[in-house]
Short mmCIF file of C-alpha atoms in Angstrom, two decimals:
data_model
loop_
_atom_site.label_atom_id
_atom_site.label_comp_id
_atom_site.label_asym_id
_atom_site.label_seq_id
_atom_site.Cartn_x
_atom_site.Cartn_y
_atom_site.Cartn_z
CA MET A 291 0.11 0.19 0.21
CA ARG A 292 1.21 3.36 -0.67
CA LEU A 293 -0.01 6.79 0.91
CA PHE A 294 1.06 10.34 -0.44
CA VAL A 295 1.24 13.31 1.81
CA GLY A 296 0.63 16.62 0.72
CA ASP A 297 2.67 19.68 2.97
CA ASP A 298 2.09 23.06 2.22
CA TRP A 299 3.86 24.36 5.34
CA ALA A 300 4.20 27.61 6.66
CA GLU A 301 6.60 28.93 9.52
CA GLY A 302 3.43 27.92 12.40
CA HIS A 303 1.65 25.50 10.89
CA HIS A 304 1.40 22.35 7.86
CA ASP A 305 -1.72 21.93 5.87
CA VAL A 306 -1.79 18.12 5.38
CA GLU A 307 -3.60 15.86 2.87
CA VAL A 308 -3.58 12.73 2.63
CA MET A 309 -4.40 10.61 -0.57
CA ASP A 310 -4.09 6.93 -1.66
CA GLU A 311 -3.32 5.18 -4.75
CA GLN A 312 -6.33 6.07 -6.74
CA GLY A 313 -6.35 9.76 -5.73
CA LYS A 314 -9.08 9.73 -3.24
CA VAL A 315 -8.98 12.08 -0.43
CA LEU A 316 -8.67 10.81 2.98
CA ALA A 317 -8.00 13.54 5.75
CA ARG A 318 -7.33 16.85 5.64
CA ARG A 319 -5.63 18.35 8.98
CA ARG A 320 -4.06 21.70 9.96
CA LEU A 321 -1.04 20.58 11.97
CA PRO A 322 0.92 22.93 14.31
CA GLU A 323 4.87 23.15 14.01
CA GLY A 324 7.21 21.30 16.01
CA VAL A 325 6.90 17.57 17.63
CA ALA A 326 3.33 17.69 18.40
CA GLY A 327 2.17 18.31 14.67
CA MET A 328 4.77 15.71 13.66
CA ALA A 329 3.20 12.98 16.36
CA GLN A 330 -0.31 13.67 14.54
CA LEU A 331 1.18 13.33 10.97
CA HIS A 332 1.77 9.81 12.02
CA GLU A 333 -0.98 8.93 13.90
CA LEU A 334 -3.09 10.13 10.81
CA THR A 335 -0.87 8.09 8.03
CA GLY A 336 -1.04 5.30 10.30
CA ARG A 337 -4.67 5.32 10.43
CA TYR A 338 -4.61 4.20 7.33
CA LEU A 339 -1.65 1.98 6.96
CA GLY A 340 -3.53 -0.18 9.41
CA GLU A 341 -1.67 -3.07 11.52
CA ASP A 342 0.22 -4.29 7.88
CA GLY A 343 1.98 -0.73 7.47
CA GLY A 344 5.12 -2.29 7.69
CA ASP A 345 5.38 -2.73 4.30
CA ALA A 346 3.56 0.30 3.38
CA GLN A 347 5.09 3.57 1.99
CA VAL A 348 4.42 7.04 2.45
CA ALA A 349 5.53 10.11 0.14
CA ALA A 350 5.37 13.19 0.96
CA GLY A 351 5.29 16.21 -1.09
CA ILE A 352 6.54 20.05 0.58
CA GLU A 353 8.07 22.78 -1.09
CA THR A 354 11.29 22.72 1.06
CA ASP A 355 14.45 20.51 1.63
CA ARG A 356 15.51 21.48 4.68
CA GLY A 357 14.88 21.99 8.53
CA PRO A 358 13.91 19.63 11.55
CA TRP A 359 10.02 18.82 9.85
CA VAL A 360 12.02 17.10 7.01
CA ALA A 361 14.50 15.76 8.75
CA ALA A 362 12.01 14.12 10.65
CA LEU A 363 10.07 12.75 7.87
CA VAL A 364 13.14 11.52 6.24
CA ALA A 365 14.07 9.34 9.96
CA ALA A 366 10.62 8.41 10.04
CA GLY A 367 10.95 6.87 6.75
CA TYR A 368 8.98 8.63 4.57
CA VAL A 369 10.19 9.45 0.97
CA VAL A 370 10.12 13.01 0.96
CA TYR A 371 10.30 14.91 -2.85
CA PRO A 372 11.38 18.59 -2.61
CA VAL A 373 9.05 20.35 -4.50
CA ASN A 374 10.60 23.55 -6.50
CA PRO A 375 8.46 25.98 -5.78
CA LEU A 376 8.28 27.19 -9.61
CA GLN A 377 7.42 23.47 -10.64
CA ALA A 378 4.48 23.56 -8.05
CA SER A 379 3.29 26.48 -9.28
CA ARG A 380 3.56 25.02 -12.88
CA TYR A 381 1.75 21.97 -11.84
CA ARG A 382 -1.56 24.32 -10.10
CA GLU A 383 -2.03 25.23 -13.44
CA ARG A 384 -2.94 21.69 -14.97
CA HIS A 385 -5.70 21.71 -12.45
CA GLY A 386 -6.84 25.24 -13.01
CA VAL A 387 -6.15 28.41 -14.68
CA SER A 388 -8.20 31.07 -12.88
CA GLY A 389 -5.18 31.56 -10.68
CA ALA A 390 -7.23 31.02 -7.35
CA LYS A 391 -4.60 30.09 -4.71
CA SER A 392 -5.07 28.26 -1.11
CA ASP A 393 -3.58 26.14 1.87
CA GLN A 394 -5.69 23.62 1.41
CA GLY A 395 -5.83 23.36 -2.22
CA ASP A 396 -1.79 23.55 -2.39
CA SER A 397 -1.56 20.53 -0.13
CA HIS A 398 -3.95 18.83 -2.47
CA MET A 399 -1.62 19.56 -5.14
CA LEU A 400 1.31 18.25 -3.71
CA ALA A 401 -0.44 15.20 -2.88
CA ASP A 402 -1.78 14.72 -6.31
CA MET A 403 1.64 15.35 -7.75
CA VAL A 404 3.87 13.14 -5.67
CA ARG A 405 0.81 10.43 -6.30
CA THR A 406 1.16 11.14 -10.45
CA ASP A 407 4.32 12.44 -11.41
CA SER A 408 6.68 11.04 -8.20
CA HIS A 409 9.36 9.60 -11.18
CA GLN A 410 9.58 12.66 -12.77
CA LEU A 411 11.08 14.28 -8.85
CA ARG A 412 13.80 13.91 -7.06
CA PRO A 413 14.23 12.25 -3.60
CA ALA A 414 15.65 14.16 -0.90
CA ALA A 415 19.59 13.75 -1.27
CA GLY A 416 20.82 11.44 1.78
CA ASP A 417 23.72 13.76 2.94
CA SER A 418 25.36 13.22 6.04
CA ALA A 419 24.94 15.31 8.88
CA GLU A 420 28.49 16.10 8.60
CA VAL A 421 28.16 17.80 5.23
CA GLU A 422 25.27 19.97 6.17
CA ALA A 423 27.19 21.01 9.09
CA ILE A 424 29.85 22.07 6.48
CA LYS A 425 26.88 24.02 4.28
CA VAL A 426 25.39 25.71 7.23
CA VAL A 427 28.58 27.26 7.93
CA ALA A 428 30.41 27.90 4.47
CA ARG A 429 26.35 29.55 3.77
CA ALA A 430 27.15 31.50 7.33
CA HIS A 431 30.50 33.04 5.78
CA LYS A 432 29.35 33.68 2.75
CA THR A 433 26.34 35.30 3.55
CA LEU A 434 28.64 37.78 5.84
CA ILE A 435 30.88 38.29 2.77
CA TRP A 436 27.85 39.35 0.89
CA GLU A 437 26.73 41.90 3.58
CA ARG A 438 29.83 43.14 4.18
CA THR A 439 29.89 44.31 0.44
CA ARG A 440 26.59 45.98 0.79
CA GLN A 441 27.85 48.17 3.49
CA VAL A 442 31.23 49.04 2.30
CA GLN A 443 28.52 50.17 -1.06
CA ARG A 444 27.03 52.14 1.67
CA LEU A 445 30.26 53.80 3.35
CA ARG A 446 31.57 54.58 -0.03
CA ALA A 447 27.61 56.47 -1.54
CA GLN A 448 27.98 58.11 2.04
CA LEU A 449 31.37 59.46 1.85
CA ARG A 450 31.19 60.42 -2.01
CA GLU A 451 28.62 63.08 -0.81
CA TYR A 452 30.26 64.65 1.39
CA PHE A 453 34.09 63.53 1.83
CA PRO A 454 35.23 62.28 -1.34
CA ALA A 455 39.04 62.81 -0.28
CA ALA A 456 38.66 59.56 1.26
CA LEU A 457 38.22 57.68 -1.73
CA GLU A 458 41.15 58.88 -2.99
CA ALA A 459 42.88 58.14 -0.01
CA PHE A 460 41.45 54.77 0.82
CA GLU A 461 41.68 51.67 -1.76
CA ASP A 462 39.77 49.37 0.25
CA LEU A 463 37.26 50.55 2.59
CA ASP A 464 36.81 47.51 4.49
CA ALA A 465 40.86 47.46 5.26
CA PRO A 466 41.46 47.77 9.06
CA ASP A 467 43.66 50.82 8.74
CA ALA A 468 41.10 52.51 6.25
CA LEU A 469 38.34 51.60 9.09
CA GLU A 470 40.54 52.65 11.67
CA LEU A 471 41.78 55.93 10.55
CA LEU A 472 38.01 56.88 9.60
CA GLY A 473 36.64 56.25 12.24
CA LYS A 474 38.93 58.46 14.03
CA ALA A 475 38.59 61.14 11.66
CA PRO A 476 35.34 60.39 9.96
CA ASP A 477 34.96 63.89 8.83
CA PRO A 478 37.42 66.45 6.29
CA ALA A 479 37.96 68.93 9.08
CA ARG A 480 38.98 65.96 11.33
CA ALA A 481 40.60 64.17 8.40
CA VAL A 482 43.55 67.23 8.21
CA ARG A 483 44.36 67.18 12.00
CA LEU A 484 45.64 63.32 11.71
CA THR A 485 49.25 63.20 11.91
CA ARG A 486 51.80 61.73 10.34
CA ALA A 487 52.50 59.24 13.16
CA GLN A 488 48.90 58.10 13.59
CA VAL A 489 48.78 57.29 10.39
CA SER A 490 51.95 55.26 10.15
CA ALA A 491 50.53 53.80 13.44
CA ALA A 492 47.43 52.38 11.59
CA LEU A 493 49.25 51.26 8.78
CA LYS A 494 51.73 49.05 10.86
CA ARG A 495 48.98 47.66 12.71
CA ALA A 496 47.30 46.67 9.58
CA ARG A 497 50.83 45.13 8.30
CA ARG A 498 51.30 47.17 5.47
CA HIS A 499 54.29 47.59 3.28
CA HIS A 500 55.96 50.79 2.07
CA ILE A 501 54.89 52.40 5.47
CA ALA A 502 56.36 55.97 4.66
CA ASP A 503 55.34 56.17 0.89
CA LYS A 504 51.51 55.43 1.77
CA THR A 505 51.40 57.53 4.72
CA THR A 506 52.34 60.18 2.13
CA ALA A 507 50.02 59.32 -0.42
CA ILE A 508 47.10 58.84 2.50
CA ILE A 509 47.86 62.35 4.06
CA ALA A 510 48.63 64.29 0.76
CA ALA A 511 45.00 63.03 -0.58
CA LEU A 512 43.18 63.70 2.82
CA ARG A 513 44.62 67.34 3.01
CA GLY A 514 44.17 68.21 -0.82
CA GLU A 515 41.49 70.71 -2.30
CA GLN A 516 37.83 68.95 -2.11
CA LEU A 517 34.58 70.61 -2.43
CA ALA A 518 32.79 70.67 1.16
CA GLN A 519 29.02 70.77 2.46
CA PRO A 520 27.73 72.73 5.15
CA PRO A 521 28.74 72.09 8.70
CA ALA A 522 25.57 70.58 9.88
CA LEU A 523 25.07 68.25 6.65
CA THR A 524 28.88 67.05 7.17
CA ALA A 525 28.02 66.49 10.87
CA ALA A 526 25.10 64.17 9.55
CA TYR A 527 27.21 62.46 6.82
CA ALA A 528 30.01 61.65 9.60
CA ALA A 529 27.51 59.82 12.20
CA ALA A 530 26.17 58.07 9.68
CA ALA A 531 29.36 56.86 8.44
CA ARG A 532 30.68 56.18 11.70
CA ALA A 533 27.84 53.83 12.36
CA LEU A 534 28.51 51.76 9.11
CA ILE A 535 32.01 52.07 9.95
CA ALA A 536 31.39 49.84 12.92
CA VAL A 537 28.71 47.57 11.41
CA ILE A 538 32.12 46.91 8.75
CA THR A 539 34.34 46.46 11.43
CA THR A 540 32.08 43.56 12.96
CA LEU A 541 31.38 42.18 10.18
CA ASN A 542 35.34 41.95 9.52
CA GLU A 543 35.53 39.92 12.78
CA GLN A 544 32.76 37.71 12.17
CA VAL A 545 33.99 36.70 8.48
CA LYS A 546 37.37 36.03 10.29
CA ALA A 547 35.98 33.57 12.75
CA LEU A 548 33.24 31.68 10.97
CA GLU A 549 36.68 30.88 8.13
CA GLY A 550 38.52 29.48 10.81
CA GLN A 551 34.99 27.20 11.53
CA VAL A 552 34.44 26.37 7.71
CA GLY A 553 38.22 25.11 7.65
CA GLU A 554 37.66 23.36 10.85
CA TYR A 555 34.37 21.34 9.89
CA PHE A 556 35.68 21.05 6.06
CA GLY A 557 38.83 19.17 7.29
CA GLN A 558 37.06 16.59 9.05
CA HIS A 559 35.05 15.21 6.10
CA PRO A 560 36.16 12.10 4.28
CA ASP A 561 35.74 14.16 0.80
CA ALA A 562 37.92 16.51 1.98
CA GLU A 563 41.45 15.35 0.68
CA ILE A 564 39.78 14.93 -2.94
CA TYR A 565 37.98 18.40 -3.19
CA ARG A 566 41.93 20.02 -1.67
CA SER A 567 43.49 18.13 -4.61
CA GLN A 568 41.59 19.88 -7.28
CA PRO A 569 43.66 22.68 -9.01
CA GLY A 570 42.81 26.47 -7.22
CA MET A 571 40.42 24.93 -4.72
CA GLY A 572 41.56 25.90 -1.09
CA ALA A 573 39.55 25.19 2.23
CA ILE A 574 37.37 27.67 1.89
CA LEU A 575 35.97 27.43 -1.77
CA GLY A 576 36.02 23.85 -0.89
CA ALA A 577 34.00 23.82 1.42
CA ARG A 578 31.53 25.86 -0.29
CA VAL A 579 31.34 23.43 -3.08
CA LEU A 580 30.92 20.44 -1.55
CA GLY A 581 28.73 21.86 1.02
CA GLU A 582 26.50 22.96 -2.15
CA PHE A 583 27.05 19.57 -3.89
CA GLY A 584 26.40 17.15 -0.43
CA ASP A 585 28.14 13.94 -0.19
CA ASP A 586 24.95 11.63 -1.14
CA PRO A 587 27.45 9.09 -3.44
CA HIS A 588 23.89 7.90 -5.68
CA ARG A 589 22.66 11.59 -5.35
CA TYR A 590 23.91 12.42 -9.58
CA THR A 591 24.17 9.32 -11.50
CA ASP A 592 26.93 10.63 -13.53
CA ALA A 593 29.03 13.55 -14.31
CA LYS A 594 26.25 14.94 -16.66
CA ALA A 595 23.57 14.68 -13.80
CA ARG A 596 25.94 16.76 -11.32
CA LYS A 597 26.63 19.33 -14.60
CA ASN A 598 23.07 19.85 -14.49
CA TYR A 599 22.64 20.66 -10.78
CA ALA A 600 25.78 22.79 -11.01
CA SER A 601 23.79 24.35 -14.02
CA THR A 602 27.07 25.12 -16.10
CA SER A 603 25.62 22.77 -18.50
CA PRO A 604 24.15 24.36 -21.46
CA ILE A 605 20.14 23.93 -22.22
CA THR A 606 18.60 23.27 -25.80
CA ARG A 607 15.61 24.80 -26.71
CA ALA A 608 13.99 22.93 -29.56
CA SER A 609 11.29 23.50 -31.52
CA GLY A 610 10.91 22.60 -35.56
CA LYS A 611 13.31 24.58 -37.43
CA LYS A 612 14.72 26.69 -34.66
CA LYS A 613 17.30 25.72 -32.05
CA VAL A 614 18.77 27.58 -29.17
CA VAL A 615 21.63 26.46 -26.94
CA ALA A 616 21.98 28.85 -23.83
CA ALA A 617 23.16 28.86 -20.46
CA ARG A 618 20.89 27.98 -17.87
CA PHE A 619 19.83 31.29 -16.21
CA ILE A 620 17.73 29.06 -13.23
CA HIS A 621 20.25 27.82 -10.13
CA ASN A 622 21.64 27.77 -7.36
CA ASP A 623 23.08 30.97 -6.73
CA ARG A 624 25.90 29.94 -4.07
CA LEU A 625 26.92 26.90 -6.05
CA ILE A 626 27.52 28.87 -9.26
CA ASP A 627 29.31 31.79 -7.85
CA ALA A 628 31.52 29.17 -5.88
CA LEU A 629 32.51 27.35 -9.41
CA MET A 630 32.97 30.34 -11.05
CA SER A 631 35.68 31.28 -8.41
CA TRP A 632 37.03 27.81 -8.43
CA ALA A 633 37.34 28.17 -12.63
CA PHE A 634 39.19 31.31 -12.21
CA SER A 635 41.69 30.26 -9.60
CA ALA A 636 42.35 27.41 -11.48
CA LEU A 637 43.74 29.09 -14.47
CA ASN A 638 46.85 29.72 -12.46
CA ALA A 639 47.07 26.35 -11.01
CA SER A 640 46.15 24.29 -14.19
CA PRO A 641 47.90 24.41 -17.18
CA GLY A 642 45.14 22.19 -18.96
CA ALA A 643 42.70 25.30 -17.67
CA ARG A 644 44.67 27.65 -18.80
CA ALA A 645 44.72 26.46 -22.30
CA PHE A 646 41.35 25.34 -22.35
CA TYR A 647 40.74 29.04 -21.38
CA ASP A 648 42.83 30.57 -23.68
CA GLU A 649 41.53 28.53 -26.57
CA GLN A 650 38.35 29.14 -26.27
CA ARG A 651 39.00 32.87 -25.59
CA ALA A 652 41.03 33.04 -29.08
CA LYS A 653 37.45 31.93 -30.07
CA GLY A 654 36.09 34.83 -29.06
CA LEU A 655 33.83 34.25 -26.05
CA GLU A 656 33.66 36.58 -23.29
CA HIS A 657 35.40 35.90 -20.11
CA ASN A 658 32.36 34.96 -17.89
CA ASP A 659 31.23 32.49 -21.04
CA THR A 660 34.56 30.58 -21.05
CA LEU A 661 34.54 30.55 -17.39
CA ARG A 662 31.24 28.87 -17.39
CA ARG A 663 32.58 26.37 -19.66
CA LEU A 664 35.65 26.26 -17.83
CA ALA A 665 34.06 25.09 -14.50
CA ASN A 666 31.66 22.82 -16.30
CA ARG A 667 34.56 20.85 -17.34
CA LEU A 668 36.20 21.15 -13.83
CA VAL A 669 32.56 19.76 -12.86
CA GLY A 670 33.23 17.12 -14.80
CA ILE A 671 36.42 16.27 -13.45
CA LEU A 672 35.54 16.41 -9.92
CA HIS A 673 32.66 14.02 -10.40
CA GLY A 674 35.69 11.18 -11.64
CA CYS A 675 37.82 11.73 -8.60
CA LEU A 676 34.36 11.23 -5.83
CA LYS A 677 33.39 8.43 -7.92
CA THR A 678 36.93 6.86 -8.40
CA ARG A 679 38.04 7.93 -4.81
CA THR A 680 40.91 9.62 -6.36
CA PRO A 681 42.45 12.96 -5.97
CA TYR A 682 43.41 15.06 -9.14
CA ASP A 683 46.29 14.17 -11.65
CA GLU A 684 46.69 16.83 -14.57
CA ALA A 685 47.94 14.71 -16.61
CA THR A 686 44.77 12.05 -16.68
CA ALA A 687 42.46 14.99 -16.47
CA TRP A 688 43.37 16.64 -19.64
CA SER A 689 44.96 13.36 -21.14
CA HIS A 690 42.91 14.35 -24.10
CA ARG A 691 44.51 17.79 -24.98
CA GLU A 692 47.92 17.90 -26.85
CA ASN A 693 50.82 20.01 -25.70
CA LEU A 694 50.32 19.19 -21.77
CA PRO A 695 52.66 17.39 -19.09
CA GLN A 696 52.36 13.98 -19.42
CA SER A 697 53.55 13.39 -15.39
CA GLY A 698 51.01 14.41 -12.85
CA VAL A 699 51.07 17.66 -11.39
CA ALA A 700 49.86 18.52 -7.53
CA ALA A 701 47.17 20.96 -7.04
#
């Protein structure tokens, strides 16, 4: 016997529907979040499975692939199908085009979807707790980096309005020396009073090189002529800038702290050595790629499946005489960002990767398009290394290309 559960989740509750193999609705309930709701769901499905439910299968469709609720479903033996919201929206249109939508209707749609189309859906990946932990810290680390970039851009916009000399004096507004000096002198009047000793000391604490020359350049920029705002407006801008400087300083500290956590979690994973052997891939980048790909050995049937999930492989749209091959625009943003960074880093670590890049560029392809194609090749190589449980070898990876070293090059 098989039962099908549609679960339309919200922050505080779940609207569920239980359906049999013929599509008959057996029950509908709104269950609370947490242990109480999970117990009620087990009681509900157990009621229809009966005493012979040991060999039965319960398939559940839900529009998420993570969280304690999904983990509890998997642990209880449910076959969980995480449904992409876009897929759910398209499937909903099969039953009606009026645009009507309700939580109860969505739970019915999800139950019917796993009943009729489960062969087209991918069950929740069986990733280990270790790789899920890597994903959590790697995503948090990258999120803080993105947030720091946003705050730096806001600070840059503020300084442009009232203190353009600061932009000339400091190239990197998130650098420790720039944050320290701007914190002491967030406006032109205080900046011109900065002494050479103060600037030099800040550069030393930031471990800069050529301190004397940089000190001279910073002082000259801060004391140069510039357009000014009225004093009251300048004071207001300076207060806002000081708040942003404090936020960026805190983000710098937390990014550094999480960086250590990412490296620690990544180093404990059994696949870490294979990932680190890839050209241009260190601990942080390896953790991001491993966390997004997962470590379920049965998740990707072949290299093409992994490339498709990575969205580095192209898609084909063909109709009649028209055929278009294009890049995938729907993708895991975090994974594709990590893969593009990996491809760029590999240019200096792998002769094969560099030769491939130069060959594509010679054909007239743009930089980003070429990097995506290189990332696609590297994902295929990574898949082969994971499948055979062997580290990267330059000669093996690019053996189909001419004029490359015949001996392995450690990356």
